[in-house]
Short mmCIF file of C-alpha atoms in Angstrom, two decimals:
data_model
loop_
_atom_site.label_atom_id
_atom_site.label_comp_id
_atom_site.label_asym_id
_atom_site.label_seq_id
_atom_site.Cartn_x
_atom_site.Cartn_y
_atom_site.Cartn_z
CA MET A 34 -45.00 27.67 210.20
CA ARG A 35 -44.26 31.19 211.10
CA ARG A 36 -42.63 33.64 208.74
CA ILE A 37 -40.48 36.23 210.62
CA LEU A 38 -39.19 39.17 208.52
CA GLN A 39 -35.66 40.42 208.88
CA ALA A 40 -36.49 43.62 210.77
CA THR A 41 -38.84 42.03 213.40
CA ALA A 42 -36.59 39.26 214.99
CA MET A 43 -34.74 41.46 217.59
CA ALA A 44 -37.48 41.43 220.11
CA ALA A 45 -37.05 37.55 220.30
CA ILE A 46 -33.22 37.99 220.82
CA LEU A 47 -33.58 40.56 223.42
CA ALA A 48 -36.13 38.40 225.30
CA ALA A 49 -33.90 35.52 225.18
CA THR A 50 -30.80 37.39 226.42
CA GLY A 51 -32.32 40.15 228.67
CA GLY A 52 -30.75 42.61 226.21
CA ALA A 53 -27.20 41.30 226.87
CA ALA A 54 -25.24 38.08 226.38
CA SER A 55 -25.04 36.04 229.42
CA ALA A 56 -21.80 34.54 230.71
CA GLN A 57 -22.26 30.96 229.50
CA ASP A 58 -19.46 28.81 227.78
CA TYR A 59 -21.15 26.69 225.31
CA THR A 60 -19.55 24.55 222.79
CA ILE A 61 -21.44 24.60 219.39
CA GLY A 62 -20.97 22.00 216.64
CA ILE A 63 -21.25 22.93 212.94
CA SER A 64 -21.96 20.53 210.10
CA ASN A 65 -21.69 21.62 206.45
CA THR A 66 -21.28 19.46 203.38
CA VAL A 67 -20.09 21.86 200.70
CA GLN A 68 -16.69 23.42 200.42
CA GLY A 69 -15.44 25.68 197.69
CA ASN A 70 -18.73 27.65 197.39
CA GLY A 71 -18.67 31.35 198.45
CA TRP A 72 -22.14 31.24 199.92
CA ARG A 73 -21.29 28.31 202.29
CA GLU A 74 -17.88 29.99 203.22
CA GLU A 75 -19.97 33.07 204.14
CA MET A 76 -22.17 30.96 206.23
CA ILE A 77 -19.33 29.45 208.20
CA CYS A 78 -17.84 32.77 208.70
CA ALA A 79 -21.03 34.22 209.93
CA MET A 80 -21.45 31.37 212.34
CA LYS A 81 -17.83 32.07 213.68
CA ALA A 82 -18.49 35.98 213.87
CA GLN A 83 -21.80 35.55 215.71
CA ALA A 84 -20.48 32.92 218.21
CA LEU A 85 -17.49 35.13 218.99
CA ASP A 86 -19.66 38.31 219.24
CA SER A 87 -22.43 36.69 221.57
CA GLY A 88 -19.77 36.31 224.44
CA GLN A 89 -21.66 32.94 225.11
CA VAL A 90 -19.63 30.45 223.17
CA GLU A 91 -16.33 29.09 224.44
CA SER A 92 -15.45 27.03 221.26
CA LEU A 93 -16.85 25.80 217.99
CA ASN A 94 -16.39 22.21 216.67
CA ILE A 95 -16.47 22.62 212.91
CA ALA A 96 -17.06 19.69 210.34
CA HIS A 97 -16.77 21.39 206.95
CA ARG A 98 -16.24 19.26 204.13
CA ASN A 99 -17.70 17.99 200.72
CA THR A 100 -19.70 14.96 201.48
CA ASP A 101 -23.21 13.40 201.32
CA ALA A 102 -25.92 12.50 203.93
CA ALA A 103 -23.95 9.42 204.83
CA GLY A 104 -20.88 11.54 205.63
CA GLN A 105 -22.91 14.13 207.43
CA LEU A 106 -24.40 11.45 209.61
CA GLU A 107 -20.84 10.47 210.61
CA ASP A 108 -19.89 14.06 211.36
CA ILE A 109 -23.06 14.73 213.48
CA ARG A 110 -22.41 11.64 215.53
CA ASN A 111 -18.84 12.58 216.06
CA LEU A 112 -20.15 15.99 217.32
CA ILE A 113 -22.49 14.32 219.75
CA GLU A 114 -19.59 12.22 221.09
CA ALA A 115 -17.56 15.34 221.54
CA GLY A 116 -20.16 16.51 223.98
CA VAL A 117 -21.24 19.85 222.21
CA ASP A 118 -24.20 21.76 223.63
CA ALA A 119 -25.84 22.45 220.19
CA ILE A 120 -25.40 21.63 216.58
CA VAL A 121 -25.99 23.98 213.65
CA VAL A 122 -26.22 22.09 210.56
CA ASN A 123 -26.79 22.84 206.87
CA PRO A 124 -28.41 19.48 205.94
CA ALA A 125 -27.49 17.32 202.88
CA ASN A 126 -31.19 16.61 202.35
CA PRO A 127 -34.39 16.78 204.39
CA GLU A 128 -34.57 13.23 205.73
CA GLY A 129 -31.14 11.80 205.32
CA ILE A 130 -29.66 12.85 208.62
CA ASN A 131 -32.75 12.58 210.73
CA SER A 132 -31.56 9.57 212.71
CA ALA A 133 -28.43 11.43 213.80
CA ILE A 134 -30.45 14.51 214.82
CA LYS A 135 -32.79 12.46 216.99
CA GLU A 136 -29.80 10.82 218.59
CA ALA A 137 -28.44 14.37 219.48
CA THR A 138 -31.85 15.75 220.69
CA ASP A 139 -32.46 12.55 222.78
CA ARG A 140 -29.22 13.52 224.56
CA GLY A 141 -30.23 17.12 225.13
CA ILE A 142 -28.32 18.67 222.37
CA VAL A 143 -30.16 21.53 220.56
CA VAL A 144 -30.15 21.18 216.82
CA VAL A 145 -30.91 23.97 214.39
CA ALA A 146 -30.89 23.52 210.59
CA VAL A 147 -30.01 26.54 208.44
CA ASP A 148 -30.49 27.32 204.96
CA GLN A 149 -32.53 24.08 204.39
CA ALA A 150 -35.16 22.18 206.41
CA VAL A 151 -35.04 18.90 208.06
CA THR A 152 -38.21 16.76 208.66
CA GLU A 153 -37.09 15.59 212.17
CA GLU A 154 -39.47 17.30 214.33
CA SER A 155 -37.00 17.54 217.38
CA ALA A 156 -34.82 19.97 215.29
CA TYR A 157 -35.57 23.71 214.66
CA VAL A 158 -35.01 25.43 211.31
CA VAL A 159 -34.05 29.04 210.47
CA SER A 160 -33.86 29.34 206.79
CA ASN A 161 -34.12 31.95 203.88
CA ASN A 162 -37.44 31.47 202.21
CA GLN A 163 -36.22 29.49 199.31
CA GLU A 164 -39.58 28.96 197.47
CA GLU A 165 -40.15 32.58 197.62
CA TYR A 166 -36.54 33.29 196.42
CA ALA A 167 -37.16 31.43 193.30
CA TYR A 168 -40.73 32.82 192.83
CA LEU A 169 -39.56 36.33 193.05
CA GLY A 170 -36.82 36.01 190.55
CA ALA A 171 -38.60 33.96 188.09
CA LYS A 172 -41.67 36.28 188.05
CA TRP A 173 -39.57 39.18 187.44
CA LEU A 174 -37.65 37.36 184.69
CA PHE A 175 -40.81 36.28 182.94
CA GLU A 176 -42.16 39.80 183.09
CA GLN A 177 -38.88 40.99 181.46
CA MET A 178 -39.35 38.50 178.63
CA GLY A 179 -42.81 39.86 177.86
CA GLY A 180 -44.44 36.95 179.30
CA SER A 181 -43.34 34.53 176.59
CA GLY A 182 -40.23 32.90 175.31
CA ASP A 183 -37.51 30.37 176.24
CA VAL A 184 -35.59 30.34 179.45
CA VAL A 185 -32.47 28.63 180.63
CA TYR A 186 -33.26 27.03 184.08
CA MET A 187 -29.92 26.53 186.01
CA ARG A 188 -30.67 24.86 189.30
CA GLY A 189 -28.54 24.10 192.39
CA ALA A 190 -27.70 20.47 193.54
CA ALA A 191 -30.02 17.63 192.83
CA GLY A 192 -31.75 16.36 195.96
CA ALA A 193 -31.05 19.31 198.01
CA ALA A 194 -34.01 20.71 200.06
CA ALA A 195 -33.21 24.27 198.96
CA ASP A 196 -33.24 23.04 195.32
CA ASP A 197 -36.50 21.33 195.68
CA ASP A 198 -38.15 24.41 197.39
CA ARG A 199 -36.63 26.79 194.74
CA ASP A 200 -38.08 24.40 191.94
CA ALA A 201 -41.51 24.70 193.63
CA GLY A 202 -41.22 28.51 193.37
CA PHE A 203 -39.87 28.45 189.96
CA ARG A 204 -42.77 26.14 188.72
CA ARG A 205 -45.29 28.37 190.51
CA ALA A 206 -44.18 31.25 188.59
CA LEU A 207 -44.19 29.24 185.34
CA GLU A 208 -47.95 28.47 186.04
CA GLU A 209 -48.62 32.19 185.82
CA TYR A 210 -46.78 32.45 182.62
CA PRO A 211 -47.85 29.60 180.38
CA ASP A 212 -46.26 31.04 177.30
CA VAL A 213 -42.77 30.71 178.94
CA ASN A 214 -41.03 27.52 178.09
CA VAL A 215 -37.95 25.90 179.76
CA ALA A 216 -35.59 25.31 176.93
CA HIS A 217 -32.70 23.95 178.89
CA GLU A 218 -32.53 22.78 182.43
CA VAL A 219 -29.20 21.82 184.22
CA PHE A 220 -27.98 21.20 187.91
CA THR A 221 -24.92 23.43 188.57
CA GLY A 222 -24.28 21.69 191.91
CA TRP A 223 -23.77 25.29 193.15
CA GLN A 224 -20.28 25.13 191.66
CA GLN A 225 -18.96 28.14 189.71
CA ASP A 226 -16.77 26.23 187.18
CA GLN A 227 -19.49 23.70 186.54
CA GLY A 228 -22.26 26.34 185.86
CA LYS A 229 -20.04 28.43 183.72
CA GLN A 230 -19.05 25.43 181.52
CA GLN A 231 -22.61 24.42 181.21
CA MET A 232 -23.54 28.05 180.00
CA LEU A 233 -20.58 28.24 177.59
CA ASP A 234 -21.61 24.84 176.20
CA TYR A 235 -25.28 25.79 175.59
CA LEU A 236 -24.24 29.14 174.06
CA SER A 237 -21.97 27.26 171.67
CA THR A 238 -25.12 25.44 170.22
CA GLY A 239 -26.30 28.74 168.92
CA ILE A 240 -29.89 27.80 170.05
CA PRO A 241 -31.62 31.18 170.90
CA PHE A 242 -33.48 31.98 174.16
CA ASP A 243 -34.68 34.77 176.04
CA GLY A 244 -33.58 34.55 179.72
CA VAL A 245 -31.75 32.90 182.44
CA TRP A 246 -32.64 31.96 185.92
CA THR A 247 -29.85 30.83 188.20
CA SER A 248 -29.83 29.36 191.32
CA GLY A 249 -27.07 31.69 192.75
CA ILE A 250 -24.32 30.74 190.30
CA ASP A 251 -24.68 34.07 188.47
CA ASN A 252 -21.61 36.21 187.90
CA VAL A 253 -19.78 33.46 185.98
CA ILE A 254 -23.03 33.23 183.86
CA VAL A 255 -22.54 36.80 182.79
CA ASP A 256 -18.83 36.11 182.17
CA ALA A 257 -19.95 33.26 179.80
CA PHE A 258 -21.93 35.51 177.84
CA LEU A 259 -19.21 38.22 177.62
CA GLU A 260 -16.50 35.78 176.64
CA SER A 261 -18.61 34.16 173.99
CA ASP A 262 -19.61 37.70 172.59
CA ALA A 263 -23.22 36.44 172.84
CA PRO A 264 -26.20 38.84 172.88
CA LEU A 265 -27.02 39.43 176.68
CA VAL A 266 -30.47 38.31 177.88
CA PRO A 267 -32.14 39.13 181.23
CA ILE A 268 -30.48 37.13 184.00
CA VAL A 269 -31.68 36.50 187.65
CA GLY A 270 -29.33 35.57 190.42
CA ALA A 271 -28.49 36.05 194.00
CA ASP A 272 -27.01 39.06 195.87
CA ASN A 273 -23.53 37.73 195.34
CA ALA A 274 -21.02 40.60 195.30
CA GLY A 275 -19.68 39.75 191.83
CA PHE A 276 -23.10 39.69 190.25
CA VAL A 277 -24.30 42.87 192.12
CA GLY A 278 -21.35 44.53 190.83
CA GLN A 279 -22.19 43.35 187.18
CA LEU A 280 -25.70 44.73 187.54
CA ALA A 281 -24.24 48.11 188.12
CA GLU A 282 -21.29 48.12 185.65
CA VAL A 283 -22.05 45.68 182.63
CA GLU A 284 -23.41 47.64 179.75
CA GLY A 285 -26.43 46.24 178.35
CA LEU A 286 -27.11 43.82 181.13
CA GLU A 287 -30.70 43.59 182.50
CA GLY A 288 -30.93 41.59 185.63
CA ALA A 289 -32.13 41.13 189.19
CA ALA A 290 -30.49 39.96 192.31
CA VAL A 291 -32.68 38.27 194.90
CA THR A 292 -31.23 38.24 198.49
CA ASN A 293 -30.23 35.05 200.11
CA PRO A 294 -27.75 35.88 202.78
CA GLY A 295 -25.18 33.45 203.73
CA SER A 296 -25.47 35.07 207.02
CA ILE A 297 -28.27 32.90 207.93
CA GLY A 298 -25.60 30.81 209.37
CA GLY A 299 -25.05 33.47 212.11
CA ALA A 300 -28.96 33.44 212.59
CA GLY A 301 -28.73 29.73 213.29
CA VAL A 302 -26.21 30.40 216.12
CA THR A 303 -28.43 33.14 217.56
CA LEU A 304 -31.31 30.73 217.63
CA ALA A 305 -29.37 27.93 219.21
CA LEU A 306 -28.22 30.32 222.01
CA GLN A 307 -31.74 31.42 222.40
CA ILE A 308 -32.90 27.80 222.92
CA LEU A 309 -30.02 26.92 225.07
CA GLY A 310 -31.05 29.91 227.23
CA GLY A 311 -34.57 28.56 227.82
CA GLU A 312 -36.28 30.70 225.16
CA THR A 313 -37.86 28.52 222.35
CA PRO A 314 -39.47 29.81 219.13
CA GLU A 315 -43.24 29.79 218.83
CA ASP A 316 -42.92 27.46 215.78
CA ARG A 317 -40.24 25.04 214.73
CA ILE A 318 -39.60 26.53 211.41
CA VAL A 319 -38.51 30.42 211.04
CA LEU A 320 -38.31 31.97 207.60
CA VAL A 321 -36.55 35.10 206.43
CA ASP A 322 -38.17 36.51 203.45
CA PRO A 323 -36.04 37.82 200.50
CA ALA A 324 -36.06 40.95 198.48
CA LEU A 325 -35.57 41.64 194.84
CA TRP A 326 -33.14 44.28 193.53
CA ASP A 327 -33.26 44.87 189.67
CA ASN A 328 -31.34 47.23 187.42
CA THR A 329 -34.15 48.33 185.31
CA THR A 330 -36.05 50.56 187.81
CA GLU A 331 -34.77 53.62 189.66
CA GLU A 332 -35.40 52.16 192.96
CA GLY A 333 -33.76 48.83 192.19
CA ARG A 334 -30.57 50.74 190.88
CA ALA A 335 -30.50 52.66 194.04
CA GLN A 336 -30.64 49.42 195.98
CA ILE A 337 -27.86 47.88 193.94
CA GLU A 338 -25.49 50.84 194.32
CA ALA A 339 -25.99 50.95 198.09
CA ALA A 340 -25.11 47.11 198.20
CA GLN A 341 -21.74 47.50 196.40
CA ASN A 342 -18.85 46.16 198.61
CA PRO A 343 -15.50 45.85 196.99
CA ASN A 344 -14.07 44.31 200.15
CA LEU A 345 -16.08 41.09 199.66
CA ASP A 346 -15.19 38.05 197.75
CA PRO A 347 -17.22 38.07 194.42
CA GLU A 348 -19.02 34.77 195.49
CA TRP A 349 -20.04 36.23 198.75
CA PRO A 350 -23.58 37.53 199.25
CA VAL A 351 -23.48 41.28 199.92
CA SER A 352 -26.11 40.62 202.77
CA VAL A 353 -23.54 39.92 205.32
CA SER A 354 -25.87 40.37 208.11
CA ILE A 355 -29.62 39.88 208.97
CA ASP A 356 -31.31 42.71 211.00
CA GLY A 357 -32.30 41.28 214.31
CA TRP A 358 -30.52 37.98 213.96
CA THR A 359 -26.82 38.85 213.76
CA THR A 360 -24.77 41.54 215.65
CA TYR A 361 -21.18 41.23 214.23
CA THR A 362 -19.57 43.81 212.16
CA MET A 363 -18.46 43.72 208.61
CA ASP A 364 -14.88 43.58 209.60
CA GLU A 365 -15.72 40.64 212.01
CA ILE A 366 -17.38 38.39 209.29
CA ILE A 367 -14.65 39.13 206.82
CA ALA A 368 -11.96 38.26 209.47
CA CYS A 369 -13.84 34.83 209.84
CA LYS A 370 -12.52 34.28 213.38
CA GLY A 371 -14.54 32.36 215.92
CA PRO A 372 -14.12 31.94 219.62
CA GLY A 373 -10.49 30.96 220.73
CA GLU A 374 -9.12 31.76 217.14
#
């Protein structure tokens, strides 16, 4: 496995394209299994914007709905039959869609998984480093708690590869802080309403705790504290616009945002185009490492201030691009228009 930092990937893109997009007319299929989630919506918009900006994509065929691995198998097989040149997929789980992926690659279709890995060896993966995402945030949180105390652990979706990887990172940090105890563990399903209600319910018990780690459902967790008039504790979330704004504005809030750009979708389109152009990556799995911005240090506060973007939906990550992997502008991703739209 090769870990590629955000700032070092441009050389690979230029090598694949000769410094400019070639005049190909590819059709790219997209398969996503979660709607109504700001991160996933930004991911889709990044795919559209990058496909348009590349000048190499004639059209996108998008299967974007709430479903499970069985539904995603159906969606991928429909994309195969539609004759797409590549499929960029956010997988429901690591193994559940392998048979359809193999069917696609056996027919010469390039398959790139984004955000979460698949185990099918014929597919490529470009993902945010989910284990490191959780480890960075958990380590910061446990340090803020003084190395001991009770934490509320708000996970993503049960069975999702990203959640499994994040759990591994969270547990790795726990091993380093044996005096930290998980007082309450829930799966939010990466749904804002569900996560907020779970926090409201726990706050209503009156059971004290010392910190909250969230898997990217974050601004509504702060809202739950404020609406309950509960004492704030340190909170870790993602770089979602709403939470980043709260880190700068909510009095008494100590927190940290760990970058997890939905623009990894655009990186998936870039990688698919590289491979279609004959330039395959050295390794099957490419990881983009996260950064942590906290509002308890001068450096962190400066990063948070620089990241403010009132033009974004509160649920969208402020990291709307990835250096070296995406080339669209802010206006283009917000417009969310693909080729032919």
